[in-house]
Amino acid sequence: MTGHHSGERIVLASNNAGKVREINQLLASEQITVVAQKEFNIPDAIEDGLSFVENAIKKARHASSLSGLPAIADDSGIEVDALNGAPGIYSARFAGPGASDEENLQKLLSRMEEIPEAKRTARFQCLMVYMRHSEDPTPIICQGSWEGRILFEPQGDNGFGYDPIFYVPTHDCSSAQLAPETKNSLSHRGQALKALMQALSA
């Protein structure tokens, strides 16, 4: 990303420390500083959209209007084919409001107990939105998806969320067993952010 976005400060509409760290790693080569919304004491937006893109736009608009900065927001989650795409947009609160990563992951494993390996296909989805300002009528919207399978038990300590139970066929391990730079090159969020960088520098 060169030119008019160089040196820009962008608010990231998330209080998820893992996500903030991951996005800053992905943007390390760009002259851009991503500041978490908590630096501005911005509370989480109400995510009552029925799709990833609706929620991402709500979050970006909320953060931009309260910070006065351009905003990036993503809404991401895991879709499990055997569960008709659940937990989907409810991934972060699958086990209930305020649920921990561990509680969400355990609930998913318990729902998958009887499902054989061949039918455990799943993917991570990420919808990423960039808004120049809170009234931006044409936000940039990018998507990334990452195919894999749900493991029978957690493996690995890297990553966050469902990473320990997401099997990556190309690397024969869980997402939580990948080095951060490898994960960033493969992941749904890495793909969406790469598409966003290309759109912004176009």
JSON list of N, CA and C in Angstrom, two decimals, residues 143-197:
[
{"chain": "A", "resi": 143, "resn": "GLN", "atom": "N", "xyz": [-13.30, -10.55, 1.00]},
{"chain": "A", "resi": 143, "resn": "GLN", "atom": "CA", "xyz": [-13.60, -11.82, 1.64]},
{"chain": "A", "resi": 143, "resn": "GLN", "atom": "C", "xyz": [-12.43, -12.79, 1.50]},
{"chain": "A", "resi": 144, "resn": "GLY", "atom": "N", "xyz": [-12.22, -13.59, 2.52]},
{"chain": "A", "resi": 144, "resn": "GLY", "atom": "CA", "xyz": [-11.26, -14.68, 2.44]},
{"chain": "A", "resi": 144, "resn": "GLY", "atom": "C", "xyz": [-11.87, -15.92, 3.07]},
{"chain": "A", "resi": 145, "resn": "SER", "atom": "N", "xyz": [-11.59, -17.10, 2.52]},
{"chain": "A", "resi": 145, "resn": "SER", "atom": "CA", "xyz": [-12.05, -18.33, 3.18]},
{"chain": "A", "resi": 145, "resn": "SER", "atom": "C", "xyz": [-10.92, -19.36, 3.18]},
{"chain": "A", "resi": 146, "resn": "TRP", "atom": "N", "xyz": [-10.96, -20.23, 4.17]},
{"chain": "A", "resi": 146, "resn": "TRP", "atom": "CA", "xyz": [-9.87, -21.19, 4.42]},
{"chain": "A", "resi": 146, "resn": "TRP", "atom": "C", "xyz": [-10.50, -22.54, 4.72]},
{"chain": "A", "resi": 147, "resn": "GLU", "atom": "N", "xyz": [-10.28, -23.50, 3.83]},
{"chain": "A", "resi": 147, "resn": "GLU", "atom": "CA", "xyz": [-10.91, -24.83, 3.96]},
{"chain": "A", "resi": 147, "resn": "GLU", "atom": "C", "xyz": [-10.11, -25.75, 4.89]},
{"chain": "A", "resi": 148, "resn": "GLY", "atom": "N", "xyz": [-10.82, -26.56, 5.64]},
{"chain": "A", "resi": 148, "resn": "GLY", "atom": "CA", "xyz": [-10.17, -27.54, 6.51]},
{"chain": "A", "resi": 148, "resn": "GLY", "atom": "C", "xyz": [-11.18, -28.52, 7.08]},
{"chain": "A", "resi": 149, "resn": "ARG", "atom": "N", "xyz": [-10.83, -29.10, 8.23]},
{"chain": "A", "resi": 149, "resn": "ARG", "atom": "CA", "xyz": [-11.71, -30.06, 8.90]},
{"chain": "A", "resi": 149, "resn": "ARG", "atom": "C", "xyz": [-11.67, -29.82, 10.40]},
{"chain": "A", "resi": 150, "resn": "ILE", "atom": "N", "xyz": [-12.70, -30.29, 11.08]},
{"chain": "A", "resi": 150, "resn": "ILE", "atom": "CA", "xyz": [-12.74, -30.19, 12.53]},
{"chain": "A", "resi": 150, "resn": "ILE", "atom": "C", "xyz": [-12.08, -31.43, 13.14]},
{"chain": "A", "resi": 151, "resn": "LEU", "atom": "N", "xyz": [-11.07, -31.21, 13.96]},
{"chain": "A", "resi": 151, "resn": "LEU", "atom": "CA", "xyz": [-10.39, -32.31, 14.65]},
{"chain": "A", "resi": 151, "resn": "LEU", "atom": "C", "xyz": [-11.27, -32.87, 15.78]},
{"chain": "A", "resi": 152, "resn": "PHE", "atom": "N", "xyz": [-10.86, -34.02, 16.33]},
{"chain": "A", "resi": 152, "resn": "PHE", "atom": "CA", "xyz": [-11.60, -34.63, 17.43]},
{"chain": "A", "resi": 152, "resn": "PHE", "atom": "C", "xyz": [-11.18, -34.06, 18.79]},
{"chain": "A", "resi": 153, "resn": "GLU", "atom": "N", "xyz": [-9.99, -33.46, 18.85]},
{"chain": "A", "resi": 153, "resn": "GLU", "atom": "CA", "xyz": [-9.54, -32.83, 20.09]},
{"chain": "A", "resi": 153, "resn": "GLU", "atom": "C", "xyz": [-8.56, -31.70, 19.75]},
{"chain": "A", "resi": 154, "resn": "PRO", "atom": "N", "xyz": [-8.41, -30.71, 20.65]},
{"chain": "A", "resi": 154, "resn": "PRO", "atom": "CA", "xyz": [-7.54, -29.58, 20.37]},
{"chain": "A", "resi": 154, "resn": "PRO", "atom": "C", "xyz": [-6.07, -30.00, 20.25]},
{"chain": "A", "resi": 155, "resn": "GLN", "atom": "N", "xyz": [-5.34, -29.30, 19.37]},
{"chain": "A", "resi": 155, "resn": "GLN", "atom": "CA", "xyz": [-3.90, -29.54, 19.19]},
{"chain": "A", "resi": 155, "resn": "GLN", "atom": "C", "xyz": [-3.22, -28.19, 18.95]},
{"chain": "A", "resi": 156, "resn": "GLY", "atom": "N", "xyz": [-2.14, -27.94, 19.70]},
{"chain": "A", "resi": 156, "resn": "GLY", "atom": "CA", "xyz": [-1.35, -26.74, 19.47]},
{"chain": "A", "resi": 156, "resn": "GLY", "atom": "C", "xyz": [-1.72, -25.56, 20.35]},
{"chain": "A", "resi": 157, "resn": "ASP", "atom": "N", "xyz": [-0.78, -24.64, 20.52]},
{"chain": "A", "resi": 157, "resn": "ASP", "atom": "CA", "xyz": [-0.96, -23.51, 21.44]},
{"chain": "A", "resi": 157, "resn": "ASP", "atom": "C", "xyz": [-0.91, -22.15, 20.76]},
{"chain": "A", "resi": 158, "resn": "ASN", "atom": "N", "xyz": [-0.64, -22.10, 19.46]},
{"chain": "A", "resi": 158, "resn": "ASN", "atom": "CA", "xyz": [-0.64, -20.81, 18.77]},
{"chain": "A", "resi": 158, "resn": "ASN", "atom": "C", "xyz": [-2.07, -20.45, 18.39]},
{"chain": "A", "resi": 159, "resn": "GLY", "atom": "N", "xyz": [-2.26, -19.21, 18.00]},
{"chain": "A", "resi": 159, "resn": "GLY", "atom": "CA", "xyz": [-3.57, -18.82, 17.51]},
{"chain": "A", "resi": 159, "resn": "GLY", "atom": "C", "xyz": [-4.57, -18.60, 18.63]},
{"chain": "A", "resi": 160, "resn": "PHE", "atom": "N", "xyz": [-5.83, -18.50, 18.25]},
{"chain": "A", "resi": 160, "resn": "PHE", "atom": "CA", "xyz": [-6.91, -18.24, 19.22]},
{"chain": "A", "resi": 160, "resn": "PHE", "atom": "C", "xyz": [-8.20, -18.78, 18.62]},
{"chain": "A", "resi": 161, "resn": "GLY", "atom": "N", "xyz": [-9.29, -18.63, 19.36]},
{"chain": "A", "resi": 161, "resn": "GLY", "atom": "CA", "xyz": [-10.58, -19.08, 18.84]},
{"chain": "A", "resi": 161, "resn": "GLY", "atom": "C", "xyz": [-10.59, -20.58, 18.57]},
{"chain": "A", "resi": 162, "resn": "TYR", "atom": "N", "xyz": [-11.01, -20.95, 17.38]},
{"chain": "A", "resi": 162, "resn": "TYR", "atom": "CA", "xyz": [-11.16, -22.36, 17.01]},
{"chain": "A", "resi": 162, "resn": "TYR", "atom": "C", "xyz": [-9.88, -22.94, 16.39]},
{"chain": "A", "resi": 163, "resn": "ASP", "atom": "N", "xyz": [-8.79, -22.16, 16.38]},
{"chain": "A", "resi": 163, "resn": "ASP", "atom": "CA", "xyz": [-7.55, -22.63, 15.75]},
{"chain": "A", "resi": 163, "resn": "ASP", "atom": "C", "xyz": [-7.10, -24.03, 16.21]},
{"chain": "A", "resi": 164, "resn": "PRO", "atom": "N", "xyz": [-7.19, -24.35, 17.52]},
{"chain": "A", "resi": 164, "resn": "PRO", "atom": "CA", "xyz": [-6.68, -25.66, 17.96]},
{"chain": "A", "resi": 164, "resn": "PRO", "atom": "C", "xyz": [-7.46, -26.87, 17.41]},
{"chain": "A", "resi": 165, "resn": "ILE", "atom": "N", "xyz": [-8.69, -26.65, 16.91]},
{"chain": "A", "resi": 165, "resn": "ILE", "atom": "CA", "xyz": [-9.45, -27.80, 16.39]},
{"chain": "A", "resi": 165, "resn": "ILE", "atom": "C", "xyz": [-9.67, -27.71, 14.88]},
{"chain": "A", "resi": 166, "resn": "PHE", "atom": "N", "xyz": [-8.99, -26.76, 14.23]},
{"chain": "A", "resi": 166, "resn": "PHE", "atom": "CA", "xyz": [-9.13, -26.61, 12.78]},
{"chain": "A", "resi": 166, "resn": "PHE", "atom": "C", "xyz": [-7.94, -27.26, 12.09]},
{"chain": "A", "resi": 167, "resn": "TYR", "atom": "N", "xyz": [-8.20, -28.37, 11.41]},
{"chain": "A", "resi": 167, "resn": "TYR", "atom": "CA", "xyz": [-7.14, -29.13, 10.74]},
{"chain": "A", "resi": 167, "resn": "TYR", "atom": "C", "xyz": [-6.88, -28.54, 9.36]},
{"chain": "A", "resi": 168, "resn": "VAL", "atom": "N", "xyz": [-5.59, -28.29, 9.08]},
{"chain": "A", "resi": 168, "resn": "VAL", "atom": "CA", "xyz": [-5.17, -27.69, 7.81]},
{"chain": "A", "resi": 168, "resn": "VAL", "atom": "C", "xyz": [-4.55, -28.80, 6.94]},
{"chain": "A", "resi": 169, "resn": "PRO", "atom": "N", "xyz": [-5.29, -29.32, 5.95]},
{"chain": "A", "resi": 169, "resn": "PRO", "atom": "CA", "xyz": [-4.83, -30.47, 5.17]},
{"chain": "A", "resi": 169, "resn": "PRO", "atom": "C", "xyz": [-3.47, -30.25, 4.49]},
{"chain": "A", "resi": 170, "resn": "THR", "atom": "N", "xyz": [-3.23, -29.02, 4.01]},
{"chain": "A", "resi": 170, "resn": "THR", "atom": "CA", "xyz": [-1.99, -28.75, 3.28]},
{"chain": "A", "resi": 170, "resn": "THR", "atom": "C", "xyz": [-0.75, -28.88, 4.17]},
{"chain": "A", "resi": 171, "resn": "HIS", "atom": "N", "xyz": [-0.94, -28.70, 5.49]},
{"chain": "A", "resi": 171, "resn": "HIS", "atom": "CA", "xyz": [0.21, -28.76, 6.40]},
{"chain": "A", "resi": 171, "resn": "HIS", "atom": "C", "xyz": [0.11, -29.89, 7.43]},
{"chain": "A", "resi": 172, "resn": "ASP", "atom": "N", "xyz": [-0.96, -30.71, 7.33]},
{"chain": "A", "resi": 172, "resn": "ASP", "atom": "CA", "xyz": [-1.15, -31.88, 8.20]},
{"chain": "A", "resi": 172, "resn": "ASP", "atom": "C", "xyz": [-1.00, -31.52, 9.69]},
{"chain": "A", "resi": 173, "resn": "CYS", "atom": "N", "xyz": [-1.64, -30.43, 10.10]},
{"chain": "A", "resi": 173, "resn": "CYS", "atom": "CA", "xyz": [-1.62, -30.04, 11.51]},
{"chain": "A", "resi": 173, "resn": "CYS", "atom": "C", "xyz": [-2.78, -29.09, 11.76]},
{"chain": "A", "resi": 174, "resn": "SER", "atom": "N", "xyz": [-2.96, -28.71, 13.01]},
{"chain": "A", "resi": 174, "resn": "SER", "atom": "CA", "xyz": [-4.01, -27.73, 13.31]},
{"chain": "A", "resi": 174, "resn": "SER", "atom": "C", "xyz": [-3.50, -26.33, 13.01]},
{"chain": "A", "resi": 175, "resn": "SER", "atom": "N", "xyz": [-4.44, -25.41, 12.87]},
{"chain": "A", "resi": 175, "resn": "SER", "atom": "CA", "xyz": [-4.08, -23.99, 12.68]},
{"chain": "A", "resi": 175, "resn": "SER", "atom": "C", "xyz": [-3.25, -23.48, 13.85]},
{"chain": "A", "resi": 176, "resn": "ALA", "atom": "N", "xyz": [-3.51, -24.02, 15.06]},
{"chain": "A", "resi": 176, "resn": "ALA", "atom": "CA", "xyz": [-2.77, -23.59, 16.25]},
{"chain": "A", "resi": 176, "resn": "ALA", "atom": "C", "xyz": [-1.36, -24.18, 16.33]},
{"chain": "A", "resi": 177, "resn": "GLN", "atom": "N", "xyz": [-1.02, -25.05, 15.38]},
{"chain": "A", "resi": 177, "resn": "GLN", "atom": "CA", "xyz": [0.34, -25.61, 15.35]},
{"chain": "A", "resi": 177, "resn": "GLN", "atom": "C", "xyz": [1.20, -24.93, 14.27]},
{"chain": "A", "resi": 178, "resn": "LEU", "atom": "N", "xyz": [0.62, -24.00, 13.55]},
{"chain": "A", "resi": 178, "resn": "LEU", "atom": "CA", "xyz": [1.37, -23.29, 12.50]},
{"chain": "A", "resi": 178, "resn": "LEU", "atom": "C", "xyz": [2.12, -22.11, 13.10]},
{"chain": "A", "resi": 179, "resn": "ALA", "atom": "N", "xyz": [3.28, -21.80, 12.53]},
{"chain": "A", "resi": 179, "resn": "ALA", "atom": "CA", "xyz": [3.98, -20.56, 12.91]},
{"chain": "A", "resi": 179, "resn": "ALA", "atom": "C", "xyz": [3.11, -19.39, 12.46]},
{"chain": "A", "resi": 180, "resn": "PRO", "atom": "N", "xyz": [3.12, -18.28, 13.22]},
{"chain": "A", "resi": 180, "resn": "PRO", "atom": "CA", "xyz": [2.25, -17.15, 12.88]},
{"chain": "A", "resi": 180, "resn": "PRO", "atom": "C", "xyz": [2.38, -16.68, 11.42]},
{"chain": "A", "resi": 181, "resn": "GLU", "atom": "N", "xyz": [3.63, -16.62, 10.92]},
{"chain": "A", "resi": 181, "resn": "GLU", "atom": "CA", "xyz": [3.77, -16.13, 9.54]},
{"chain": "A", "resi": 181, "resn": "GLU", "atom": "C", "xyz": [3.20, -17.12, 8.52]},
{"chain": "A", "resi": 182, "resn": "THR", "atom": "N", "xyz": [3.28, -18.42, 8.83]},
{"chain": "A", "resi": 182, "resn": "THR", "atom": "CA", "xyz": [2.67, -19.43, 7.94]},
{"chain": "A", "resi": 182, "resn": "THR", "atom": "C", "xyz": [1.15, -19.29, 7.97]},
{"chain": "A", "resi": 183, "resn": "LYS", "atom": "N", "xyz": [0.61, -19.17, 9.19]},
{"chain": "A", "resi": 183, "resn": "LYS", "atom": "CA", "xyz": [-0.84, -19.01, 9.33]},
{"chain": "A", "resi": 183, "resn": "LYS", "atom": "C", "xyz": [-1.32, -17.78, 8.58]},
{"chain": "A", "resi": 184, "resn": "ASN", "atom": "N", "xyz": [-0.60, -16.66, 8.73]},
{"chain": "A", "resi": 184, "resn": "ASN", "atom": "CA", "xyz": [-1.02, -15.42, 8.07]},
{"chain": "A", "resi": 184, "resn": "ASN", "atom": "C", "xyz": [-1.03, -15.54, 6.55]},
{"chain": "A", "resi": 185, "resn": "SER", "atom": "N", "xyz": [-0.14, -16.37, 6.01]},
{"chain": "A", "resi": 185, "resn": "SER", "atom": "CA", "xyz": [-0.08, -16.53, 4.55]},
{"chain": "A", "resi": 185, "resn": "SER", "atom": "C", "xyz": [-1.23, -17.40, 4.04]},
{"chain": "A", "resi": 186, "resn": "LEU", "atom": "N", "xyz": [-1.81, -18.22, 4.92]},
{"chain": "A", "resi": 186, "resn": "LEU", "atom": "CA", "xyz": [-2.87, -19.15, 4.52]},
{"chain": "A", "resi": 186, "resn": "LEU", "atom": "C", "xyz": [-4.26, -18.70, 4.92]},
{"chain": "A", "resi": 187, "resn": "SER", "atom": "N", "xyz": [-4.36, -17.99, 6.03]},
{"chain": "A", "resi": 187, "resn": "SER", "atom": "CA", "xyz": [-5.64, -17.83, 6.71]},
{"chain": "A", "resi": 187, "resn": "SER", "atom": "C", "xyz": [-6.65, -16.97, 5.95]},
{"chain": "A", "resi": 188, "resn": "HIS", "atom": "N", "xyz": [-7.90, -17.17, 6.33]},
{"chain": "A", "resi": 188, "resn": "HIS", "atom": "CA", "xyz": [-9.03, -16.39, 5.82]},
{"chain": "A", "resi": 188, "resn": "HIS", "atom": "C", "xyz": [-8.79, -14.90, 6.05]},
{"chain": "A", "resi": 189, "resn": "ARG", "atom": "N", "xyz": [-8.26, -14.54, 7.24]},
{"chain": "A", "resi": 189, "resn": "ARG", "atom": "CA", "xyz": [-8.04, -13.13, 7.55]},
{"chain": "A", "resi": 189, "resn": "ARG", "atom": "C", "xyz": [-6.88, -12.57, 6.71]},
{"chain": "A", "resi": 190, "resn": "GLY", "atom": "N", "xyz": [-5.83, -13.41, 6.54]},
{"chain": "A", "resi": 190, "resn": "GLY", "atom": "CA", "xyz": [-4.70, -13.00, 5.70]},
{"chain": "A", "resi": 190, "resn": "GLY", "atom": "C", "xyz": [-5.14, -12.76, 4.27]},
{"chain": "A", "resi": 191, "resn": "GLN", "atom": "N", "xyz": [-5.99, -13.65, 3.75]},
{"chain": "A", "resi": 191, "resn": "GLN", "atom": "CA", "xyz": [-6.48, -13.50, 2.37]},
{"chain": "A", "resi": 191, "resn": "GLN", "atom": "C", "xyz": [-7.33, -12.25, 2.22]},
{"chain": "A", "resi": 192, "resn": "ALA", "atom": "N", "xyz": [-8.24, -12.02, 3.19]},
{"chain": "A", "resi": 192, "resn": "ALA", "atom": "CA", "xyz": [-9.13, -10.86, 3.11]},
{"chain": "A", "resi": 192, "resn": "ALA", "atom": "C", "xyz": [-8.33, -9.56, 3.22]},
{"chain": "A", "resi": 193, "resn": "LEU", "atom": "N", "xyz": [-7.34, -9.56, 4.11]},
{"chain": "A", "resi": 193, "resn": "LEU", "atom": "CA", "xyz": [-6.53, -8.35, 4.30]},
{"chain": "A", "resi": 193, "resn": "LEU", "atom": "C", "xyz": [-5.67, -8.07, 3.07]},
{"chain": "A", "resi": 194, "resn": "LYS", "atom": "N", "xyz": [-5.14, -9.15, 2.47]},
{"chain": "A", "resi": 194, "resn": "LYS", "atom": "CA", "xyz": [-4.34, -8.99, 1.24]},
{"chain": "A", "resi": 194, "resn": "LYS", "atom": "C", "xyz": [-5.20, -8.37, 0.13]},
{"chain": "A", "resi": 195, "resn": "ALA", "atom": "N", "xyz": [-6.43, -8.86, 0.01]},
{"chain": "A", "resi": 195, "resn": "ALA", "atom": "CA", "xyz": [-7.35, -8.31, -1.00]},
{"chain": "A", "resi": 195, "resn": "ALA", "atom": "C", "xyz": [-7.67, -6.84, -0.69]},
{"chain": "A", "resi": 196, "resn": "LEU", "atom": "N", "xyz": [-7.79, -6.54, 0.60]},
{"chain": "A", "resi": 196, "resn": "LEU", "atom": "CA", "xyz": [-8.08, -5.15, 1.00]},
{"chain": "A", "resi": 196, "resn": "LEU", "atom": "C", "xyz": [-6.91, -4.23, 0.66]},
{"chain": "A", "resi": 197, "resn": "MET", "atom": "N", "xyz": [-5.67, -4.70, 0.95]},
{"chain": "A", "resi": 197, "resn": "MET", "atom": "CA", "xyz": [-4.49, -3.90, 0.62]},
{"chain": "A", "resi": 197, "resn": "MET", "atom": "C", "xyz": [-4.42, -3.61, -0.88]}
]
